Amino acid sequence: MHDVEDAIERESAQQPRFRWRGEITAAGIAAALVAAAFIVPRIHSEQWRATLYAGSAPIFGNWLPHIGWGTGPAVIVACLVIVRGPDLAARLPWRRLLVTAWLTALAWAFALAMVDGWRRGFTDHLTDGHEYLHEVPGITDIPAALRGFSDRILDFQPDSWTTHVSGHPPAALLFFVALDRIGLGGGTWAATACLVIGTSTVVAVAVTLRALGAEERARTVLPYLALAPAAIWIAVSADAMFAGVTAWAVALLAIATRHRAARTPAGEISAAESAVSHHTVRGRSEFRTAETVITAPQRGGRPLIAASAGVLFGLGIYLNYGLVLMAFPAVAVLIAGRTARPLLPAAAGAAAVVAVFTASGFWWFDGYHLVIERYYQGIATERPYSYYWWGNLAATLCAVGLATAAGLARALAPRTLRALDPAALLVVAALCAIITADISGLSKAETERIWLPFDVWLLAATALLPRSHARVWLAIQAAGTLTLVHLVLTNW
């Protein structure tokens, strides 16, 4: 036992000693970028500012200080998470913790939406003439709609799709058509579905980390996920639903990397051994639950779960063309799980989705190329890439908060990456997806919403922040979110 304790002490001594200075420096750089992105449009010429097509650039919205009946509940939720969140995350049984985190995320996102009011903040978001619901009544024949979908993508035609329908593959529209068909039509049900699915990303990220043997990371990150600034755009946008679908694809893939393992009574494991049970040792991952210590060999053995993950990944690229970049988190999961076995069944699941849509008459590549053409038929030709290539990153920081920036220094530390820390690998994957999307130039503005599927994985950087710092960073997250939602009337 003393040998184990000595090993723990040696390992702790070898860890990089990050101090407040490093976290504050990283957060300070992020804050400076955000400040610059807000200030530059205000000091530039009015003519140039008009080309941004965003009154509160880099955020898509307009400056309008306001309060609403969601203000009080939002402050209460934030205070509860700051005061009680870290402790509850550390000691609640796993399933109860996941339910608590999800309900908290729902309350937080809904309260933020209510700052703008019931109609403006929630029910009317998806009923705008540019949105999906505008097209739902016209879909009377789904097979015919799929066969002719690409023909209506380009603008300036009598039957051109609305902005959001034309900019996405058909599964995005079909989701809202399906809601209507089962009696859940209209803006309220659509907003509720997006909210519920979008906030489930909180659970999906935690499940992913735990499946990869990093339960301590999962518990640490949950309060940050529940109180994420991204909730402003999760309630409500269709992109929140996209984020939920792909987050669960990643979570299922992570679960598929594990074999069923023998269960060992926790009482037979020493306290010192339990303390390091979440580390990867000699090709296996160990983590502790309240009842047991489970040893999970790093070889995938669940083909059905992997195939289900593939189906969700496949569905993702028919919800949003840009979600092909979810390949980055998928690869990160396989690296963290130290196995490629789930790859084949996952690919088969994704291929099945592609086959269904192709057989129905929609060829993904035709849609993609037409969408690029449609993109440059609109205001994208005027929006300056010279501003948005970095303004997009500032908008992303608004969605993930300064705590995420503080955690990036830890996540990107070479020693952490060499250890194949699951949280760090997922953060790197999210960064790769965001940078690739940014370089493409196909997302100029509105990335606080469009990049939600990547942002939820970037938030995993907060899992590497010390628990002793949690309340301070949670307070900073909440303060930034509340300030933004009360100063800017966002379009989402």
Coordinates of C-alpha atoms in Angstrom, one line a residue:
M1 CA 0.0 0.0 0.0
H2 CA 2.9 2.4 0.8
D3 CA 4.3 1.7 -2.7
V4 CA 1.0 2.8 -4.2
E5 CA 0.9 5.9 -2.1
D6 CA 4.5 6.7 -3.1
A7 CA 3.6 6.3 -6.8
I8 CA 0.7 8.7 -6.4
E9 CA 2.9 11.2 -4.7
R10 CA 5.5 10.9 -7.5
E11 CA 2.9 11.3 -10.1
S12 CA 1.5 14.4 -8.5
A13 CA 4.9 15.9 -8.2
Q14 CA 5.5 15.3 -11.9
Q15 CA 2.3 17.1 -12.9
P16 CA 2.8 20.6 -14.4
R17 CA 2.2 23.2 -11.6
F18 CA -0.4 25.5 -13.2
R19 CA -1.1 28.5 -11.0
W20 CA -3.8 31.2 -11.1
R21 CA -1.4 33.2 -13.3
G22 CA -1.6 30.8 -16.2
E23 CA -5.4 30.6 -16.0
I24 CA -5.8 34.3 -15.7
T25 CA -3.4 35.0 -18.6
A26 CA -5.3 32.6 -20.9
A27 CA -8.6 34.1 -19.9
G28 CA -7.2 37.6 -20.3
I29 CA -6.1 37.0 -23.8
A30 CA -9.6 35.6 -24.6
A31 CA -11.2 38.6 -23.0
A32 CA -9.0 41.0 -25.0
L33 CA -10.0 39.2 -28.3
V34 CA -13.7 39.5 -27.4
A35 CA -13.4 43.1 -26.4
A36 CA -11.6 43.9 -29.7
A37 CA -14.3 42.1 -31.7
F38 CA -17.0 44.3 -30.1
I39 CA -15.0 47.6 -30.2
V40 CA -13.6 47.4 -33.8
P41 CA -17.1 47.7 -35.4
R42 CA -17.9 50.7 -33.2
I43 CA -14.9 52.7 -34.2
H44 CA -15.0 51.8 -37.9
S45 CA -16.9 53.7 -40.5
E46 CA -20.7 53.3 -40.7
Q47 CA -20.4 52.1 -44.3
W48 CA -18.1 49.2 -43.3
R49 CA -20.1 48.4 -40.2
A50 CA -23.2 48.0 -42.4
T51 CA -21.5 45.2 -44.3
L52 CA -21.2 43.1 -41.1
Y53 CA -25.0 42.6 -41.1
A54 CA -24.9 42.2 -37.3
G55 CA -25.8 45.1 -35.1
S56 CA -23.8 43.8 -32.2
A57 CA -21.0 42.1 -34.1
P58 CA -19.5 39.6 -33.5
I59 CA -22.8 38.4 -32.0
F60 CA -25.7 38.3 -34.3
G61 CA -28.2 40.6 -32.7
N62 CA -28.6 44.3 -31.7
W63 CA -27.5 46.3 -28.7
L64 CA -30.6 46.7 -26.5
P65 CA -30.2 46.7 -22.7
H66 CA -33.2 45.0 -21.2
I67 CA -34.5 42.7 -18.4
G68 CA -37.3 40.2 -18.4
W69 CA -39.1 37.9 -16.1
G70 CA -36.4 35.3 -16.7
T71 CA -33.8 37.6 -15.1
G72 CA -34.5 36.5 -11.5
P73 CA -34.7 32.8 -12.2
A74 CA -31.5 32.9 -14.2
V75 CA -29.6 34.7 -11.4
I76 CA -31.0 32.1 -8.9
V77 CA -29.9 29.1 -11.1
A78 CA -26.5 30.6 -11.5
C79 CA -26.0 31.2 -7.8
L80 CA -27.1 27.7 -6.9
V81 CA -24.7 26.1 -9.4
I82 CA -21.9 28.3 -8.2
V83 CA -22.5 27.5 -4.5
R84 CA -23.6 23.9 -4.7
G85 CA -22.6 22.6 -8.1
P86 CA -19.0 21.5 -7.5
D87 CA -19.9 19.7 -4.2
L88 CA -22.9 17.9 -5.7
A89 CA -20.9 16.9 -8.8
A90 CA -18.3 15.3 -6.6
R91 CA -20.6 13.3 -4.3
L92 CA -23.9 12.5 -6.0
P93 CA -24.5 9.0 -7.4
W94 CA -23.7 9.0 -11.1
R95 CA -27.2 8.7 -12.6
R96 CA -28.7 11.1 -10.2
L97 CA -25.9 13.6 -11.0
L98 CA -26.7 13.3 -14.8
V99 CA -30.4 14.0 -14.2
T100 CA -29.6 16.9 -11.9
A101 CA -27.2 18.4 -14.4
W102 CA -29.7 18.0 -17.3
L103 CA -32.5 19.6 -15.4
T104 CA -30.2 22.5 -14.3
A105 CA -29.2 23.0 -17.9
L106 CA -32.8 23.1 -19.0
A107 CA -33.7 25.6 -16.2
W108 CA -30.7 27.8 -17.1
A109 CA -31.3 27.9 -20.8
F110 CA -35.1 28.5 -20.4
A111 CA -34.5 31.3 -17.9
L112 CA -32.1 33.0 -20.3
A113 CA -34.6 32.7 -23.1
M114 CA -37.3 34.3 -20.9
V115 CA -35.1 37.4 -20.4
D116 CA -36.4 38.2 -23.9
G117 CA -39.9 37.1 -23.1
W118 CA -42.1 34.1 -23.9
R119 CA -42.8 35.0 -27.6
R120 CA -39.6 36.9 -28.6
G121 CA -37.3 34.6 -26.6
F122 CA -38.9 31.2 -27.1
T123 CA -42.0 30.5 -29.2
D124 CA -41.4 32.8 -32.2
H125 CA -37.8 32.0 -32.8
L126 CA -38.5 29.2 -35.2
T127 CA -41.6 30.7 -36.9
D128 CA -39.7 33.4 -38.7
G129 CA -40.1 33.5 -42.5
H130 CA -36.5 32.4 -43.0
E131 CA -36.9 29.3 -40.7
Y132 CA -37.9 25.7 -41.2
L133 CA -41.4 25.9 -39.9
H134 CA -42.3 28.2 -42.7
E135 CA -41.9 25.3 -45.2
V136 CA -43.5 22.6 -43.1
P137 CA -47.1 23.1 -44.4
G138 CA -45.9 22.7 -48.0
I139 CA -44.4 19.3 -47.4
T140 CA -47.3 17.0 -48.3
D141 CA -45.3 14.3 -50.1
I142 CA -42.0 13.6 -48.3
P143 CA -40.5 11.3 -51.1
A144 CA -41.3 14.0 -53.7
A145 CA -39.7 16.7 -51.5
L146 CA -36.5 14.7 -51.2
R147 CA -36.3 14.0 -54.9
G148 CA -36.7 17.7 -55.7
F149 CA -34.9 19.1 -52.7
S150 CA -31.7 20.1 -54.5
D151 CA -33.7 21.8 -57.3
R152 CA -35.0 24.4 -54.8
I153 CA -31.7 25.3 -53.1
L154 CA -30.6 28.2 -55.3
D155 CA -32.1 31.6 -54.6
F156 CA -34.2 33.8 -56.9
Q157 CA -36.5 31.0 -58.0
P158 CA -40.3 31.0 -57.5
D159 CA -40.1 28.0 -55.3
S160 CA -36.7 28.6 -53.6
W161 CA -36.5 27.2 -50.1
T162 CA -36.3 29.7 -47.3
T163 CA -32.8 30.6 -46.0
H164 CA -32.3 28.0 -43.4
V165 CA -34.0 25.1 -45.3
S166 CA -31.8 25.9 -48.4
G167 CA -28.7 26.1 -46.3
H168 CA -29.0 22.6 -44.8
P169 CA -29.6 19.1 -46.0
P170 CA -33.2 17.8 -45.9
A171 CA -33.0 16.0 -42.5
A172 CA -33.2 19.4 -40.8
L173 CA -36.5 20.2 -42.4
L174 CA -37.8 16.6 -42.0
F175 CA -37.2 16.8 -38.3
F176 CA -39.8 19.6 -38.0
V177 CA -42.1 17.9 -40.5
A178 CA -42.0 14.8 -38.3
L179 CA -42.9 16.9 -35.2
D180 CA -45.9 18.3 -37.1
R181 CA -47.0 14.9 -38.3
I182 CA -47.2 13.5 -34.7
G183 CA -49.2 16.5 -33.5
L184 CA -46.4 18.6 -32.2
G185 CA -46.5 21.4 -34.8
G186 CA -45.9 25.0 -34.2
G187 CA -43.2 27.2 -32.7
T188 CA -43.7 26.1 -29.0
W189 CA -43.3 22.4 -29.6
A190 CA -40.4 23.0 -32.1
A191 CA -38.6 25.2 -29.5
T192 CA -39.2 22.7 -26.7
A193 CA -37.8 19.9 -28.8
C194 CA -34.7 21.8 -29.7
L195 CA -34.2 22.9 -26.0
V196 CA -34.6 19.4 -24.6
I197 CA -32.3 17.8 -27.2
G198 CA -29.8 20.6 -27.1
T199 CA -29.4 20.5 -23.3
S200 CA -28.9 16.8 -23.4
T201 CA -25.4 17.5 -24.7
V202 CA -24.6 18.1 -21.0
V203 CA -25.2 14.4 -20.3
A204 CA -23.6 13.2 -23.5
V205 CA -20.3 14.9 -22.9
A206 CA -20.2 13.6 -19.3
V207 CA -21.1 10.0 -20.5
T208 CA -18.4 10.2 -23.1
L209 CA -15.7 11.2 -20.6
R210 CA -16.7 8.5 -18.2
A211 CA -16.9 5.8 -20.9
L212 CA -13.3 6.7 -21.7
G213 CA -12.2 6.2 -18.1
A214 CA -12.3 9.8 -17.0
E215 CA -15.1 9.9 -14.5
E216 CA -13.3 12.5 -12.4
R217 CA -13.1 14.8 -15.5
A218 CA -16.8 14.2 -16.2
R219 CA -17.8 15.2 -12.7
T220 CA -15.6 18.3 -12.8
V221 CA -17.0 19.5 -16.1
L222 CA -20.7 19.0 -15.3
P223 CA -21.3 22.3 -13.5
Y224 CA -19.6 24.2 -16.3
L225 CA -21.7 22.4 -18.9
A226 CA -24.9 23.1 -17.0
L227 CA -24.1 26.8 -16.7
A228 CA -22.6 27.2 -20.2
P229 CA -23.0 30.5 -21.9
A230 CA -24.0 28.5 -25.0
A231 CA -27.4 28.1 -23.4
I232 CA -28.3 31.5 -24.9
W233 CA -28.3 29.9 -28.3
I234 CA -29.4 26.4 -27.3
A235 CA -32.7 28.1 -26.3
V236 CA -33.6 28.1 -29.1
S237 CA -32.2 27.2 -32.4
A238 CA -32.2 24.1 -34.6
D239 CA -28.4 24.0 -34.2
A240 CA -29.0 23.0 -30.6
M241 CA -30.8 19.9 -31.9
F242 CA -27.9 19.2 -34.3
A243 CA -25.5 19.5 -31.3
G244 CA -27.6 17.0 -29.4
V245 CA -27.7 14.4 -32.1
T246 CA -23.9 14.5 -32.8
A247 CA -23.0 14.7 -29.1
W248 CA -24.8 11.4 -28.6
A249 CA -23.1 10.0 -31.6
V250 CA -19.8 10.7 -29.9
A251 CA -21.0 9.3 -26.6
L252 CA -22.2 6.0 -28.1
L253 CA -18.9 5.7 -29.9
A254 CA -17.1 6.1 -26.6
I255 CA -19.2 3.5 -25.0
A256 CA -18.5 1.2 -27.9
T257 CA -14.7 1.4 -27.2
R258 CA -15.3 -0.5 -23.9
H259 CA -15.6 -4.3 -23.4
R260 CA -17.9 -5.6 -20.7
A261 CA -15.6 -6.0 -17.7
A262 CA -15.6 -8.1 -14.6
R263 CA -17.0 -6.2 -11.6
T264 CA -14.9 -6.1 -8.5
P265 CA -16.3 -5.1 -5.1
A266 CA -15.1 -1.6 -4.2
G267 CA -14.2 -2.8 -0.7
E268 CA -11.4 -4.9 -2.1
I269 CA -9.7 -1.9 -3.6
S270 CA -7.5 0.2 -1.4
A271 CA -8.2 3.9 -1.0
A272 CA -4.9 4.7 -2.7
E273 CA -5.6 2.5 -5.6
S274 CA -9.1 4.0 -6.0
A275 CA -7.5 7.5 -6.0
V276 CA -5.7 6.8 -9.2
S277 CA -8.4 4.5 -10.7
H278 CA -9.3 7.0 -13.4
H279 CA -5.8 6.9 -15.0
T280 CA -4.8 4.8 -17.9
V281 CA -2.4 2.1 -16.9
R282 CA -0.7 -0.4 -19.2
G283 CA -3.4 -0.3 -21.9
R284 CA -6.4 -0.4 -19.7
S285 CA -8.6 2.3 -18.2
E286 CA -9.9 2.1 -14.7
F287 CA -12.5 4.4 -13.0
R288 CA -14.5 4.2 -9.9
T289 CA -18.3 4.3 -9.4
A290 CA -20.0 4.4 -6.0
E291 CA -20.3 0.6 -6.0
T292 CA -17.5 -0.8 -8.0
V293 CA -14.2 -0.3 -9.7
I294 CA -14.5 -1.3 -13.3
T295 CA -11.5 -2.2 -15.4
A296 CA -12.2 -1.5 -19.1
P297 CA -9.7 -3.0 -21.5
Q298 CA -8.9 -0.6 -24.3
R299 CA -10.5 -2.6 -27.1
G300 CA -14.0 -2.0 -28.5
G301 CA -16.4 -4.9 -28.3
R302 CA -19.9 -3.5 -28.8
P303 CA -20.6 -3.4 -32.6
L304 CA -24.4 -2.7 -32.2
I305 CA -23.6 0.4 -30.1
A306 CA -20.9 1.5 -32.6
A307 CA -23.4 1.1 -35.5
S308 CA -25.9 3.2 -33.6
A309 CA -23.2 5.9 -33.2
G310 CA -22.6 5.7 -36.9
V311 CA -26.3 6.2 -37.7
L312 CA -26.3 9.4 -35.6
F313 CA -23.1 10.6 -37.3
G314 CA -24.7 9.9 -40.6
L315 CA -27.8 11.7 -39.6
G316 CA -25.7 14.6 -38.5
I317 CA -24.3 15.3 -42.0
Y318 CA -27.9 15.3 -43.3
L319 CA -28.8 17.9 -40.7
N320 CA -25.9 20.2 -41.4
Y321 CA -23.2 19.9 -44.1
G322 CA -20.6 21.3 -41.8
L323 CA -21.0 18.3 -39.4
V324 CA -18.7 16.2 -41.5
L325 CA -16.2 17.9 -39.1
M326 CA -17.5 15.8 -36.3
A327 CA -15.0 13.3 -37.7
F328 CA -12.5 15.1 -35.5
P329 CA -14.2 14.2 -32.1
A330 CA -14.9 10.7 -33.5
V331 CA -11.1 10.2 -34.1
A332 CA -10.3 11.6 -30.7
V333 CA -12.6 9.1 -29.0
L334 CA -10.9 6.2 -30.8
I335 CA -7.5 7.5 -29.8
A336 CA -8.5 8.0 -26.2
G337 CA -10.1 4.5 -26.2
R338 CA -7.0 3.1 -27.9
T339 CA -9.0 1.0 -30.3
A340 CA -10.2 1.1 -33.9
R341 CA -12.6 -1.8 -33.5
P342 CA -15.8 0.4 -33.4
L343 CA -14.8 2.1 -36.7
L344 CA -16.2 -0.6 -39.1
P345 CA -19.7 -1.0 -37.5
A346 CA -19.9 2.8 -37.1
A347 CA -19.0 3.3 -40.8
A348 CA -21.6 0.8 -41.7
G349 CA -24.2 2.6 -39.7
A350 CA -23.3 6.0 -41.3
A351 CA -23.4 4.3 -44.7
A352 CA -26.9 3.0 -44.1
V353 CA -28.1 6.6 -43.6
V354 CA -26.3 7.8 -46.7
A355 CA -27.9 4.9 -48.7
V356 CA -31.4 5.8 -47.5
F357 CA -31.2 9.5 -48.5
T358 CA -29.4 8.7 -51.8
A359 CA -32.1 6.1 -52.7
S360 CA -34.7 8.7 -51.8
G361 CA -33.3 11.0 -54.5
F362 CA -31.0 13.4 -52.5
W363 CA -27.3 13.3 -53.3
W364 CA -25.4 14.9 -50.6
F365 CA -22.6 16.3 -52.8
D366 CA -25.0 18.0 -55.1
G367 CA -26.6 19.7 -52.2
Y368 CA -23.3 20.8 -50.8
H369 CA -22.1 22.4 -54.0
L370 CA -25.5 24.1 -54.5
V371 CA -25.4 25.4 -50.9
I372 CA -22.0 27.1 -51.5
E373 CA -23.5 28.8 -54.6
R374 CA -26.5 29.9 -52.6
Y375 CA -24.3 31.1 -49.8
Y376 CA -22.6 33.6 -52.2
Q377 CA -25.9 34.7 -53.7
G378 CA -26.6 36.4 -50.4
I379 CA -24.9 38.8 -47.9
A380 CA -21.9 36.5 -47.6
T381 CA -20.4 38.3 -50.6
E382 CA -20.4 41.6 -48.5
R383 CA -19.5 40.3 -45.1
P384 CA -15.8 41.0 -44.7
Y385 CA -13.7 37.9 -44.1
S386 CA -10.9 40.1 -42.8
Y387 CA -13.1 40.7 -39.7
Y388 CA -15.0 37.5 -39.4
W389 CA -12.1 35.1 -39.4
W390 CA -11.2 36.3 -36.0
G391 CA -14.6 37.7 -35.0
N392 CA -16.0 34.2 -35.4
L393 CA -13.5 33.0 -32.7
A394 CA -14.6 35.9 -30.4
A395 CA -18.2 34.8 -30.9
T396 CA -17.2 31.3 -30.0
L397 CA -15.5 32.5 -26.8
C398 CA -18.8 34.2 -25.9
A399 CA -20.5 30.9 -26.3
V400 CA -18.0 28.9 -24.2
G401 CA -16.9 31.5 -21.7
L402 CA -13.6 32.6 -20.2
A403 CA -13.4 29.5 -18.0
T404 CA -13.0 27.4 -21.2
A405 CA -10.1 29.7 -22.3
A406 CA -8.5 29.2 -18.9
G407 CA -8.7 25.5 -19.2
L408 CA -7.2 25.5 -22.7
A409 CA -3.7 26.0 -21.4
R410 CA -4.0 22.8 -19.3
A411 CA -5.7 20.9 -22.1
L412 CA -3.1 21.8 -24.6
A413 CA -0.1 21.0 -22.4
P414 CA 2.2 18.5 -24.1
R415 CA 2.3 16.3 -21.1
T416 CA -1.5 16.1 -20.9
L417 CA -1.8 15.3 -24.6
R418 CA 0.9 12.6 -24.4
A419 CA -1.0 10.9 -21.6
L420 CA -4.0 10.7 -24.0
D421 CA -6.2 12.5 -21.5
P422 CA -9.8 12.1 -23.0
A423 CA -10.9 15.6 -22.1
A424 CA -7.8 17.1 -23.7
L425 CA -8.1 15.0 -26.9
L426 CA -11.8 16.1 -27.3
V427 CA -10.8 19.7 -26.8
V428 CA -8.1 19.4 -29.5
A429 CA -10.7 17.8 -31.8
A430 CA -13.2 20.6 -31.2
L431 CA -10.4 23.2 -32.0
C432 CA -9.6 21.4 -35.2
A433 CA -13.2 21.4 -36.3
I434 CA -13.6 25.1 -35.4
I435 CA -10.4 26.1 -37.1
T436 CA -11.3 24.2 -40.3
A437 CA -14.7 25.7 -40.4
D438 CA -13.3 29.2 -39.9
I439 CA -10.7 28.8 -42.6
S440 CA -13.4 27.6 -45.0
G441 CA -15.0 31.1 -45.0
L442 CA -18.4 29.5 -45.2
S443 CA -19.4 30.7 -41.7
K444 CA -19.1 34.5 -41.5
A445 CA -21.1 35.6 -38.5
E446 CA -23.6 33.6 -36.4
T447 CA -21.0 31.1 -35.3
E448 CA -22.1 31.4 -31.7
R449 CA -25.0 29.3 -33.0
I450 CA -23.7 27.5 -36.0
W451 CA -20.7 26.0 -34.1
L452 CA -22.7 24.7 -31.1
P453 CA -22.0 21.1 -32.1
F454 CA -18.2 21.8 -31.7
D455 CA -18.6 24.2 -28.7
V456 CA -19.9 21.6 -26.4
W457 CA -16.7 19.6 -26.8
L458 CA -14.6 22.7 -26.4
L459 CA -16.2 23.2 -23.0
A460 CA -14.5 20.0 -21.9
A461 CA -11.4 22.1 -21.3
T462 CA -13.0 23.2 -18.0
A463 CA -12.7 19.6 -16.8
L464 CA -9.0 20.2 -16.3
L465 CA -9.5 23.2 -14.1
P466 CA -8.8 22.5 -10.4
R467 CA -11.9 22.0 -8.3
S468 CA -10.6 24.5 -5.8
H469 CA -11.0 27.2 -8.5
A470 CA -14.4 26.0 -9.7
R471 CA -16.6 28.6 -7.9
V472 CA -14.5 31.5 -9.1
W473 CA -14.7 30.3 -12.7
L474 CA -18.4 29.4 -12.5
A475 CA -19.1 32.9 -11.2
I476 CA -17.1 34.4 -14.2
Q477 CA -19.1 32.2 -16.6
A478 CA -22.4 33.2 -15.1
A479 CA -21.5 36.9 -15.0
G480 CA -20.4 37.0 -18.6
T481 CA -23.6 35.1 -19.7
L482 CA -25.9 37.3 -17.8
T483 CA -24.2 40.5 -19.0
L484 CA -24.5 39.4 -22.6
V485 CA -28.1 38.3 -22.5
H486 CA -29.2 41.5 -20.9
L487 CA -27.2 43.9 -23.1
V488 CA -27.8 42.2 -26.5
L489 CA -31.1 41.2 -28.0
T490 CA -29.8 38.2 -29.9
N491 CA -31.5 37.0 -33.1
W492 CA -31.6 33.5 -31.6

